[in-house]
Amino acid sequence: MPFAPFVGVNHHGQSILLGAGLLSNEDTKNFVWLFQTWLECMNGRAPNAIITDQDRAIKNAIARVFPGTRHRYCLWHILKKIPEKFKAYSQYDAIKSALRRCVYESQTCGDFEVGWQRVLERYNLKDNDWLCRLYDERTFWVPAYLKGVFWAGMTTTQRSESMNAFFDGYVRPSTTLKQFVDKYDIALRKKVENEALADFNSFNSTLSCLTFYCFEKKFQQVYTIAKFKEVQEEILGRIYCTVSLLTKECAVCTYQVIELVQVSVEDAFVKKVIYVVYLNEDEDEFEVKCTCGSFESRGILCRHVISVLTAHNITSLPPRYYLDRWRKDVERRYTLVKSSYDSLSGNPDVQRYDNLCKCMHKLAEIAARNVDHYRKVQRHINMLTSELSGLSCESIGDDLEVEIDGDDLEVETDQVHTPLKVRTKGRLPYKRKESAVEKAINKKKSQEKRNESRQRKRILKVPSPISHNIQHSDVFETQDSTTTKDIWPRELLKG
């Protein structure tokens, strides 16, 4: 059965699974059902952008279910068809290079239009059906048309394919549907552990700053380690950029940034790429924008913008340039919800959240039977929400307690054993994969055991070939510093 995962990106740049479906057939009807079902699970919140293969059925389903979502084709899947379409041409290598330059080096839609027509005329490809269809759908795959949309750094469906490869470690072709559900939970638990480990590293370790600029210090404080590394890559890349002022009208300055880009490592071939950066110096309307579109599509300031900022001695940025999307302390409400792969029993926030949800369920059952009661409860909920929304999490703390009669809200305090330690009946399950955290813990425990064994006294027993000369109960104790001659009888040493 086709496996259709919905893959996103978390604040560490890691792939996360937002949902998945098993389809009986890959047609428009099934994709419409898949998208509608997933939309219901997401409380009606459609994605801002989505990347898929160049499939007509998926395109029709997205247009019907997600009309306001920006749809993009996987660029890698499109360009990998070039050998299939033009391998028989005598000028294949030249056509391939010209098409790639036109796609990747066009910074504006006008540049792409001019470059595309030049390629068609030069190699006499105006009658090529495949290129004509691609040109008609150019807004779905050409980077120049997609720069103004936030893609979280994604341009292909590589993350979806890597997610399929990730599940290959848990699922085999012979896996039944029942086993698949269990394996699915185990795989999701692995993803949660990876994210928790990245959270721990971001809060407990710090990368050193490369410069003394205030904006880098701010990125260091608020961003996760993975995203701060991307910022530092752009800061380092500014040494290959040359800035020159083109025009200045009032507070708006236009700069030309020439970047040296290494094309081939073997030949040390370097080419010059020209970008244009617009800077509004007005304090109330401060804005900086580059034609590369890195900040709009990736959420990371490019080296061209950083070069202009440093040339202007601008060391601080407005808050909107520090995206909440990449913050280490980003608020994730879904972490309070219990799931089939993570009970979160050790989290006190989850316990309070679960208790409050049970209270509200009981209150909703009573209030829903009468209109007046419903309006009264709704009014009090709105008042309480507005009152508590002004308080921070620290100010609420442990004072937010709920008293409930009955035993229906017992907190689970019993120790939950790992499946490896619980006795099972019947056939033994497959050996579960160890997580990175478990591997580190087990490695530390084994190291401690080895250290303890080295500190103990060694008890040496007489070997069997000469045991007839010594009683079996005779035991020689020695420390590590004692030599063999000090403990063995002289007669045995001669023998």
JSON list of C-alpha atoms in Angstrom, two decimals, residues 291-494:
[
{"chain": "A", "resi": 291, "resn": "THR", "atom": "CA", "xyz": [17.27, 39.57, -4.33]},
{"chain": "A", "resi": 292, "resn": "CYS", "atom": "CA", "xyz": [18.44, 36.10, -3.28]},
{"chain": "A", "resi": 293, "resn": "GLY", "atom": "CA", "xyz": [15.37, 35.79, -1.02]},
{"chain": "A", "resi": 294, "resn": "SER", "atom": "CA", "xyz": [17.16, 33.82, 1.68]},
{"chain": "A", "resi": 295, "resn": "PHE", "atom": "CA", "xyz": [15.37, 35.41, 4.64]},
{"chain": "A", "resi": 296, "resn": "GLU", "atom": "CA", "xyz": [11.93, 35.15, 3.03]},
{"chain": "A", "resi": 297, "resn": "SER", "atom": "CA", "xyz": [12.33, 31.47, 2.07]},
{"chain": "A", "resi": 298, "resn": "ARG", "atom": "CA", "xyz": [14.73, 30.10, 4.73]},
{"chain": "A", "resi": 299, "resn": "GLY", "atom": "CA", "xyz": [14.29, 32.50, 7.63]},
{"chain": "A", "resi": 300, "resn": "ILE", "atom": "CA", "xyz": [18.07, 33.09, 7.75]},
{"chain": "A", "resi": 301, "resn": "LEU", "atom": "CA", "xyz": [19.72, 36.41, 6.88]},
{"chain": "A", "resi": 302, "resn": "CYS", "atom": "CA", "xyz": [22.01, 35.97, 3.87]},
{"chain": "A", "resi": 303, "resn": "ARG", "atom": "CA", "xyz": [25.67, 37.00, 3.66]},
{"chain": "A", "resi": 304, "resn": "HIS", "atom": "CA", "xyz": [24.78, 39.78, 1.22]},
{"chain": "A", "resi": 305, "resn": "VAL", "atom": "CA", "xyz": [22.52, 41.49, 3.77]},
{"chain": "A", "resi": 306, "resn": "ILE", "atom": "CA", "xyz": [25.09, 40.99, 6.53]},
{"chain": "A", "resi": 307, "resn": "SER", "atom": "CA", "xyz": [27.75, 42.57, 4.32]},
{"chain": "A", "resi": 308, "resn": "VAL", "atom": "CA", "xyz": [25.59, 45.67, 3.82]},
{"chain": "A", "resi": 309, "resn": "LEU", "atom": "CA", "xyz": [24.76, 45.88, 7.54]},
{"chain": "A", "resi": 310, "resn": "THR", "atom": "CA", "xyz": [28.40, 45.72, 8.56]},
{"chain": "A", "resi": 311, "resn": "ALA", "atom": "CA", "xyz": [29.32, 48.28, 5.91]},
{"chain": "A", "resi": 312, "resn": "HIS", "atom": "CA", "xyz": [26.75, 50.63, 7.49]},
{"chain": "A", "resi": 313, "resn": "ASN", "atom": "CA", "xyz": [27.97, 49.82, 11.03]},
{"chain": "A", "resi": 314, "resn": "ILE", "atom": "CA", "xyz": [24.54, 48.44, 11.93]},
{"chain": "A", "resi": 315, "resn": "THR", "atom": "CA", "xyz": [25.04, 45.98, 14.77]},
{"chain": "A", "resi": 316, "resn": "SER", "atom": "CA", "xyz": [21.46, 45.44, 15.98]},
{"chain": "A", "resi": 317, "resn": "LEU", "atom": "CA", "xyz": [18.28, 44.37, 14.19]},
{"chain": "A", "resi": 318, "resn": "PRO", "atom": "CA", "xyz": [14.53, 44.76, 14.81]},
{"chain": "A", "resi": 319, "resn": "PRO", "atom": "CA", "xyz": [12.78, 41.82, 16.54]},
{"chain": "A", "resi": 320, "resn": "ARG", "atom": "CA", "xyz": [11.09, 40.63, 13.33]},
{"chain": "A", "resi": 321, "resn": "TYR", "atom": "CA", "xyz": [14.45, 39.43, 11.99]},
{"chain": "A", "resi": 322, "resn": "TYR", "atom": "CA", "xyz": [14.74, 36.96, 14.91]},
{"chain": "A", "resi": 323, "resn": "LEU", "atom": "CA", "xyz": [12.13, 34.41, 13.87]},
{"chain": "A", "resi": 324, "resn": "ASP", "atom": "CA", "xyz": [10.22, 32.58, 16.57]},
{"chain": "A", "resi": 325, "resn": "ARG", "atom": "CA", "xyz": [10.34, 29.63, 14.17]},
{"chain": "A", "resi": 326, "resn": "TRP", "atom": "CA", "xyz": [13.98, 28.90, 15.08]},
{"chain": "A", "resi": 327, "resn": "ARG", "atom": "CA", "xyz": [14.00, 29.85, 18.77]},
{"chain": "A", "resi": 328, "resn": "LYS", "atom": "CA", "xyz": [15.18, 27.30, 21.31]},
{"chain": "A", "resi": 329, "resn": "ASP", "atom": "CA", "xyz": [12.34, 28.28, 23.68]},
{"chain": "A", "resi": 330, "resn": "VAL", "atom": "CA", "xyz": [9.61, 28.05, 21.04]},
{"chain": "A", "resi": 331, "resn": "GLU", "atom": "CA", "xyz": [6.20, 27.26, 22.50]},
{"chain": "A", "resi": 332, "resn": "ARG", "atom": "CA", "xyz": [4.92, 23.86, 21.38]},
{"chain": "A", "resi": 333, "resn": "ARG", "atom": "CA", "xyz": [1.41, 23.23, 22.68]},
{"chain": "A", "resi": 334, "resn": "TYR", "atom": "CA", "xyz": [1.25, 19.71, 21.30]},
{"chain": "A", "resi": 335, "resn": "THR", "atom": "CA", "xyz": [3.87, 18.57, 23.82]},
{"chain": "A", "resi": 336, "resn": "LEU", "atom": "CA", "xyz": [1.17, 18.71, 26.53]},
{"chain": "A", "resi": 337, "resn": "VAL", "atom": "CA", "xyz": [-0.99, 16.12, 24.78]},
{"chain": "A", "resi": 338, "resn": "LYS", "atom": "CA", "xyz": [-0.49, 12.45, 25.55]},
{"chain": "A", "resi": 339, "resn": "SER", "atom": "CA", "xyz": [0.05, 10.17, 22.59]},
{"chain": "A", "resi": 340, "resn": "SER", "atom": "CA", "xyz": [0.27, 6.47, 21.87]},
{"chain": "A", "resi": 341, "resn": "TYR", "atom": "CA", "xyz": [4.07, 6.64, 21.74]},
{"chain": "A", "resi": 342, "resn": "ASP", "atom": "CA", "xyz": [4.74, 8.98, 24.68]},
{"chain": "A", "resi": 343, "resn": "SER", "atom": "CA", "xyz": [2.66, 9.09, 27.89]},
{"chain": "A", "resi": 344, "resn": "LEU", "atom": "CA", "xyz": [4.64, 12.07, 29.29]},
{"chain": "A", "resi": 345, "resn": "SER", "atom": "CA", "xyz": [3.78, 10.84, 32.78]},
{"chain": "A", "resi": 346, "resn": "GLY", "atom": "CA", "xyz": [6.88, 12.42, 34.30]},
{"chain": "A", "resi": 347, "resn": "ASN", "atom": "CA", "xyz": [6.00, 15.94, 33.16]},
{"chain": "A", "resi": 348, "resn": "PRO", "atom": "CA", "xyz": [4.04, 17.94, 35.79]},
{"chain": "A", "resi": 349, "resn": "ASP", "atom": "CA", "xyz": [2.76, 20.35, 33.14]},
{"chain": "A", "resi": 350, "resn": "VAL", "atom": "CA", "xyz": [1.19, 17.44, 31.31]},
{"chain": "A", "resi": 351, "resn": "GLN", "atom": "CA", "xyz": [-0.43, 16.16, 34.51]},
{"chain": "A", "resi": 352, "resn": "ARG", "atom": "CA", "xyz": [-2.03, 19.55, 35.18]},
{"chain": "A", "resi": 353, "resn": "TYR", "atom": "CA", "xyz": [-3.11, 19.86, 31.54]},
{"chain": "A", "resi": 354, "resn": "ASP", "atom": "CA", "xyz": [-4.70, 16.43, 31.58]},
{"chain": "A", "resi": 355, "resn": "ASN", "atom": "CA", "xyz": [-6.53, 17.16, 34.83]},
{"chain": "A", "resi": 356, "resn": "LEU", "atom": "CA", "xyz": [-7.89, 20.44, 33.51]},
{"chain": "A", "resi": 357, "resn": "CYS", "atom": "CA", "xyz": [-9.07, 18.77, 30.30]},
{"chain": "A", "resi": 358, "resn": "LYS", "atom": "CA", "xyz": [-11.02, 16.21, 32.35]},
{"chain": "A", "resi": 359, "resn": "CYS", "atom": "CA", "xyz": [-12.56, 19.02, 34.37]},
{"chain": "A", "resi": 360, "resn": "MET", "atom": "CA", "xyz": [-13.63, 20.86, 31.25]},
{"chain": "A", "resi": 361, "resn": "HIS", "atom": "CA", "xyz": [-15.14, 17.71, 29.77]},
{"chain": "A", "resi": 362, "resn": "LYS", "atom": "CA", "xyz": [-17.31, 17.27, 32.84]},
{"chain": "A", "resi": 363, "resn": "LEU", "atom": "CA", "xyz": [-18.27, 20.96, 32.80]},
{"chain": "A", "resi": 364, "resn": "ALA", "atom": "CA", "xyz": [-19.10, 20.83, 29.09]},
{"chain": "A", "resi": 365, "resn": "GLU", "atom": "CA", "xyz": [-21.47, 17.89, 29.60]},
{"chain": "A", "resi": 366, "resn": "ILE", "atom": "CA", "xyz": [-23.45, 19.87, 32.17]},
{"chain": "A", "resi": 367, "resn": "ALA", "atom": "CA", "xyz": [-23.49, 23.22, 30.34]},
{"chain": "A", "resi": 368, "resn": "ALA", "atom": "CA", "xyz": [-24.37, 21.81, 26.92]},
{"chain": "A", "resi": 369, "resn": "ARG", "atom": "CA", "xyz": [-27.86, 20.78, 28.09]},
{"chain": "A", "resi": 370, "resn": "ASN", "atom": "CA", "xyz": [-29.07, 24.34, 28.63]},
{"chain": "A", "resi": 371, "resn": "VAL", "atom": "CA", "xyz": [-28.52, 27.49, 26.57]},
{"chain": "A", "resi": 372, "resn": "ASP", "atom": "CA", "xyz": [-28.30, 29.77, 29.61]},
{"chain": "A", "resi": 373, "resn": "HIS", "atom": "CA", "xyz": [-25.78, 27.50, 31.30]},
{"chain": "A", "resi": 374, "resn": "TYR", "atom": "CA", "xyz": [-23.78, 27.32, 28.07]},
{"chain": "A", "resi": 375, "resn": "ARG", "atom": "CA", "xyz": [-23.58, 31.11, 27.76]},
{"chain": "A", "resi": 376, "resn": "LYS", "atom": "CA", "xyz": [-22.67, 31.49, 31.42]},
{"chain": "A", "resi": 377, "resn": "VAL", "atom": "CA", "xyz": [-19.81, 29.00, 31.17]},
{"chain": "A", "resi": 378, "resn": "GLN", "atom": "CA", "xyz": [-18.62, 30.57, 27.92]},
{"chain": "A", "resi": 379, "resn": "ARG", "atom": "CA", "xyz": [-18.59, 34.02, 29.51]},
{"chain": "A", "resi": 380, "resn": "HIS", "atom": "CA", "xyz": [-16.61, 32.83, 32.54]},
{"chain": "A", "resi": 381, "resn": "ILE", "atom": "CA", "xyz": [-14.15, 30.96, 30.33]},
{"chain": "A", "resi": 382, "resn": "ASN", "atom": "CA", "xyz": [-13.51, 34.08, 28.26]},
{"chain": "A", "resi": 383, "resn": "MET", "atom": "CA", "xyz": [-12.98, 36.18, 31.41]},
{"chain": "A", "resi": 384, "resn": "LEU", "atom": "CA", "xyz": [-10.62, 33.62, 32.92]},
{"chain": "A", "resi": 385, "resn": "THR", "atom": "CA", "xyz": [-8.70, 33.24, 29.65]},
{"chain": "A", "resi": 386, "resn": "SER", "atom": "CA", "xyz": [-8.14, 36.99, 29.35]},
{"chain": "A", "resi": 387, "resn": "GLU", "atom": "CA", "xyz": [-7.09, 37.14, 32.99]},
{"chain": "A", "resi": 388, "resn": "LEU", "atom": "CA", "xyz": [-4.56, 34.30, 32.79]},
{"chain": "A", "resi": 389, "resn": "SER", "atom": "CA", "xyz": [-3.20, 35.23, 29.37]},
{"chain": "A", "resi": 390, "resn": "GLY", "atom": "CA", "xyz": [-1.44, 38.23, 30.91]},
{"chain": "A", "resi": 391, "resn": "LEU", "atom": "CA", "xyz": [0.42, 36.01, 33.36]},
{"chain": "A", "resi": 392, "resn": "SER", "atom": "CA", "xyz": [3.63, 34.26, 32.45]},
{"chain": "A", "resi": 393, "resn": "CYS", "atom": "CA", "xyz": [4.20, 30.59, 33.01]},
{"chain": "A", "resi": 394, "resn": "GLU", "atom": "CA", "xyz": [6.58, 31.39, 35.88]},
{"chain": "A", "resi": 395, "resn": "SER", "atom": "CA", "xyz": [3.99, 33.49, 37.69]},
{"chain": "A", "resi": 396, "resn": "ILE", "atom": "CA", "xyz": [1.37, 30.75, 37.44]},
{"chain": "A", "resi": 397, "resn": "GLY", "atom": "CA", "xyz": [3.78, 28.04, 38.59]},
{"chain": "A", "resi": 398, "resn": "ASP", "atom": "CA", "xyz": [2.33, 25.44, 40.94]},
{"chain": "A", "resi": 399, "resn": "ASP", "atom": "CA", "xyz": [-0.39, 27.72, 42.29]},
{"chain": "A", "resi": 400, "resn": "LEU", "atom": "CA", "xyz": [-2.77, 26.59, 39.54]},
{"chain": "A", "resi": 401, "resn": "GLU", "atom": "CA", "xyz": [-4.33, 23.59, 41.25]},
{"chain": "A", "resi": 402, "resn": "VAL", "atom": "CA", "xyz": [-7.72, 21.99, 40.70]},
{"chain": "A", "resi": 403, "resn": "GLU", "atom": "CA", "xyz": [-9.66, 20.16, 43.40]},
{"chain": "A", "resi": 404, "resn": "ILE", "atom": "CA", "xyz": [-11.72, 17.26, 42.09]},
{"chain": "A", "resi": 405, "resn": "ASP", "atom": "CA", "xyz": [-13.63, 14.68, 44.02]},
{"chain": "A", "resi": 406, "resn": "GLY", "atom": "CA", "xyz": [-13.22, 11.04, 43.18]},
{"chain": "A", "resi": 407, "resn": "ASP", "atom": "CA", "xyz": [-10.43, 8.82, 42.08]},
{"chain": "A", "resi": 408, "resn": "ASP", "atom": "CA", "xyz": [-10.74, 9.53, 38.36]},
{"chain": "A", "resi": 409, "resn": "LEU", "atom": "CA", "xyz": [-7.69, 11.81, 38.32]},
{"chain": "A", "resi": 410, "resn": "GLU", "atom": "CA", "xyz": [-5.09, 9.67, 39.98]},
{"chain": "A", "resi": 411, "resn": "VAL", "atom": "CA", "xyz": [-1.53, 10.50, 39.07]},
{"chain": "A", "resi": 412, "resn": "GLU", "atom": "CA", "xyz": [0.47, 7.55, 37.88]},
{"chain": "A", "resi": 413, "resn": "THR", "atom": "CA", "xyz": [3.41, 7.16, 40.21]},
{"chain": "A", "resi": 414, "resn": "ASP", "atom": "CA", "xyz": [4.21, 3.48, 39.61]},
{"chain": "A", "resi": 415, "resn": "GLN", "atom": "CA", "xyz": [7.42, 2.79, 37.83]},
{"chain": "A", "resi": 416, "resn": "VAL", "atom": "CA", "xyz": [6.95, 1.90, 34.18]},
{"chain": "A", "resi": 417, "resn": "HIS", "atom": "CA", "xyz": [9.35, -0.84, 33.16]},
{"chain": "A", "resi": 418, "resn": "THR", "atom": "CA", "xyz": [11.05, -0.98, 29.81]},
{"chain": "A", "resi": 419, "resn": "PRO", "atom": "CA", "xyz": [9.78, -3.78, 27.52]},
{"chain": "A", "resi": 420, "resn": "LEU", "atom": "CA", "xyz": [13.23, -5.38, 27.69]},
{"chain": "A", "resi": 421, "resn": "LYS", "atom": "CA", "xyz": [12.78, -6.06, 31.44]},
{"chain": "A", "resi": 422, "resn": "VAL", "atom": "CA", "xyz": [9.14, -7.20, 31.46]},
{"chain": "A", "resi": 423, "resn": "ARG", "atom": "CA", "xyz": [8.45, -10.93, 31.24]},
{"chain": "A", "resi": 424, "resn": "THR", "atom": "CA", "xyz": [6.36, -11.80, 28.19]},
{"chain": "A", "resi": 425, "resn": "LYS", "atom": "CA", "xyz": [4.11, -14.70, 27.35]},
{"chain": "A", "resi": 426, "resn": "GLY", "atom": "CA", "xyz": [4.42, -16.65, 24.15]},
{"chain": "A", "resi": 427, "resn": "ARG", "atom": "CA", "xyz": [6.67, -15.52, 21.32]},
{"chain": "A", "resi": 428, "resn": "LEU", "atom": "CA", "xyz": [9.33, -12.96, 22.15]},
{"chain": "A", "resi": 429, "resn": "PRO", "atom": "CA", "xyz": [9.03, -9.63, 20.34]},
{"chain": "A", "resi": 430, "resn": "TYR", "atom": "CA", "xyz": [11.64, -8.27, 17.99]},
{"chain": "A", "resi": 431, "resn": "LYS", "atom": "CA", "xyz": [14.54, -6.58, 19.68]},
{"chain": "A", "resi": 432, "resn": "ARG", "atom": "CA", "xyz": [13.74, -2.90, 19.94]},
{"chain": "A", "resi": 433, "resn": "LYS", "atom": "CA", "xyz": [16.27, -0.43, 18.62]},
{"chain": "A", "resi": 434, "resn": "GLU", "atom": "CA", "xyz": [18.14, 1.51, 21.27]},
{"chain": "A", "resi": 435, "resn": "SER", "atom": "CA", "xyz": [17.81, 5.27, 21.19]},
{"chain": "A", "resi": 436, "resn": "ALA", "atom": "CA", "xyz": [20.78, 7.61, 21.33]},
{"chain": "A", "resi": 437, "resn": "VAL", "atom": "CA", "xyz": [19.98, 8.44, 24.96]},
{"chain": "A", "resi": 438, "resn": "GLU", "atom": "CA", "xyz": [19.77, 4.76, 25.94]},
{"chain": "A", "resi": 439, "resn": "LYS", "atom": "CA", "xyz": [23.05, 4.01, 24.18]},
{"chain": "A", "resi": 440, "resn": "ALA", "atom": "CA", "xyz": [24.78, 6.81, 26.08]},
{"chain": "A", "resi": 441, "resn": "ILE", "atom": "CA", "xyz": [23.36, 5.61, 29.42]},
{"chain": "A", "resi": 442, "resn": "ASN", "atom": "CA", "xyz": [24.30, 1.97, 28.78]},
{"chain": "A", "resi": 443, "resn": "LYS", "atom": "CA", "xyz": [27.77, 2.99, 27.68]},
{"chain": "A", "resi": 444, "resn": "LYS", "atom": "CA", "xyz": [28.24, 5.00, 30.87]},
{"chain": "A", "resi": 445, "resn": "LYS", "atom": "CA", "xyz": [27.02, 2.11, 33.03]},
{"chain": "A", "resi": 446, "resn": "SER", "atom": "CA", "xyz": [29.36, -0.37, 31.37]},
{"chain": "A", "resi": 447, "resn": "GLN", "atom": "CA", "xyz": [32.28, 2.03, 31.85]},
{"chain": "A", "resi": 448, "resn": "GLU", "atom": "CA", "xyz": [31.45, 2.35, 35.56]},
{"chain": "A", "resi": 449, "resn": "LYS", "atom": "CA", "xyz": [31.33, -1.43, 35.92]},
{"chain": "A", "resi": 450, "resn": "ARG", "atom": "CA", "xyz": [34.75, -1.78, 34.30]},
{"chain": "A", "resi": 451, "resn": "ASN", "atom": "CA", "xyz": [36.19, 0.85, 36.62]},
{"chain": "A", "resi": 452, "resn": "GLU", "atom": "CA", "xyz": [34.77, -0.92, 39.68]},
{"chain": "A", "resi": 453, "resn": "SER", "atom": "CA", "xyz": [36.16, -4.26, 38.59]},
{"chain": "A", "resi": 454, "resn": "ARG", "atom": "CA", "xyz": [39.63, -2.77, 38.21]},
{"chain": "A", "resi": 455, "resn": "GLN", "atom": "CA", "xyz": [39.55, -1.46, 41.78]},
{"chain": "A", "resi": 456, "resn": "ARG", "atom": "CA", "xyz": [38.60, -4.78, 43.36]},
{"chain": "A", "resi": 457, "resn": "LYS", "atom": "CA", "xyz": [41.14, -7.21, 44.71]},
{"chain": "A", "resi": 458, "resn": "ARG", "atom": "CA", "xyz": [42.07, -10.03, 42.38]},
{"chain": "A", "resi": 459, "resn": "ILE", "atom": "CA", "xyz": [41.57, -13.55, 43.70]},
{"chain": "A", "resi": 460, "resn": "LEU", "atom": "CA", "xyz": [43.92, -16.01, 42.07]},
{"chain": "A", "resi": 461, "resn": "LYS", "atom": "CA", "xyz": [43.28, -19.73, 42.21]},
{"chain": "A", "resi": 462, "resn": "VAL", "atom": "CA", "xyz": [45.85, -22.44, 41.53]},
{"chain": "A", "resi": 463, "resn": "PRO", "atom": "CA", "xyz": [45.69, -23.70, 37.93]},
{"chain": "A", "resi": 464, "resn": "SER", "atom": "CA", "xyz": [44.48, -27.24, 37.37]},
{"chain": "A", "resi": 465, "resn": "PRO", "atom": "CA", "xyz": [47.84, -28.79, 36.16]},
{"chain": "A", "resi": 466, "resn": "ILE", "atom": "CA", "xyz": [49.48, -28.29, 39.60]},
{"chain": "A", "resi": 467, "resn": "SER", "atom": "CA", "xyz": [46.42, -28.41, 41.81]},
{"chain": "A", "resi": 468, "resn": "HIS", "atom": "CA", "xyz": [47.51, -31.79, 43.28]},
{"chain": "A", "resi": 469, "resn": "ASN", "atom": "CA", "xyz": [50.38, -30.10, 45.17]},
{"chain": "A", "resi": 470, "resn": "ILE", "atom": "CA", "xyz": [48.11, -27.55, 46.89]},
{"chain": "A", "resi": 471, "resn": "GLN", "atom": "CA", "xyz": [44.80, -27.89, 48.68]},
{"chain": "A", "resi": 472, "resn": "HIS", "atom": "CA", "xyz": [41.81, -26.64, 46.68]},
{"chain": "A", "resi": 473, "resn": "SER", "atom": "CA", "xyz": [40.88, -24.33, 49.52]},
{"chain": "A", "resi": 474, "resn": "ASP", "atom": "CA", "xyz": [44.24, -22.53, 49.39]},
{"chain": "A", "resi": 475, "resn": "VAL", "atom": "CA", "xyz": [43.68, -19.10, 47.89]},
{"chain": "A", "resi": 476, "resn": "PHE", "atom": "CA", "xyz": [46.27, -16.40, 47.24]},
{"chain": "A", "resi": 477, "resn": "GLU", "atom": "CA", "xyz": [45.15, -12.76, 47.48]},
{"chain": "A", "resi": 478, "resn": "THR", "atom": "CA", "xyz": [47.23, -10.04, 45.92]},
{"chain": "A", "resi": 479, "resn": "GLN", "atom": "CA", "xyz": [47.06, -6.38, 44.97]},
{"chain": "A", "resi": 480, "resn": "ASP", "atom": "CA", "xyz": [47.87, -5.09, 41.51]},
{"chain": "A", "resi": 481, "resn": "SER", "atom": "CA", "xyz": [51.35, -4.08, 42.68]},
{"chain": "A", "resi": 482, "resn": "THR", "atom": "CA", "xyz": [52.25, -7.63, 43.93]},
{"chain": "A", "resi": 483, "resn": "THR", "atom": "CA", "xyz": [54.31, -9.76, 41.57]},
{"chain": "A", "resi": 484, "resn": "THR", "atom": "CA", "xyz": [53.94, -13.48, 40.90]},
{"chain": "A", "resi": 485, "resn": "LYS", "atom": "CA", "xyz": [57.18, -14.37, 42.69]},
{"chain": "A", "resi": 486, "resn": "ASP", "atom": "CA", "xyz": [55.87, -12.86, 45.94]},
{"chain": "A", "resi": 487, "resn": "ILE", "atom": "CA", "xyz": [52.85, -15.16, 46.20]},
{"chain": "A", "resi": 488, "resn": "TRP", "atom": "CA", "xyz": [53.80, -18.47, 44.54]},
{"chain": "A", "resi": 489, "resn": "PRO", "atom": "CA", "xyz": [55.74, -21.15, 46.48]},
{"chain": "A", "resi": 490, "resn": "ARG", "atom": "CA", "xyz": [59.32, -21.58, 45.33]},
{"chain": "A", "resi": 491, "resn": "GLU", "atom": "CA", "xyz": [58.80, -25.30, 44.63]},
{"chain": "A", "resi": 492, "resn": "LEU", "atom": "CA", "xyz": [56.01, -24.55, 42.16]},
{"chain": "A", "resi": 493, "resn": "LEU", "atom": "CA", "xyz": [58.02, -21.84, 40.44]},
{"chain": "A", "resi": 494, "resn": "LYS", "atom": "CA", "xyz": [60.84, -24.33, 39.89]}
]
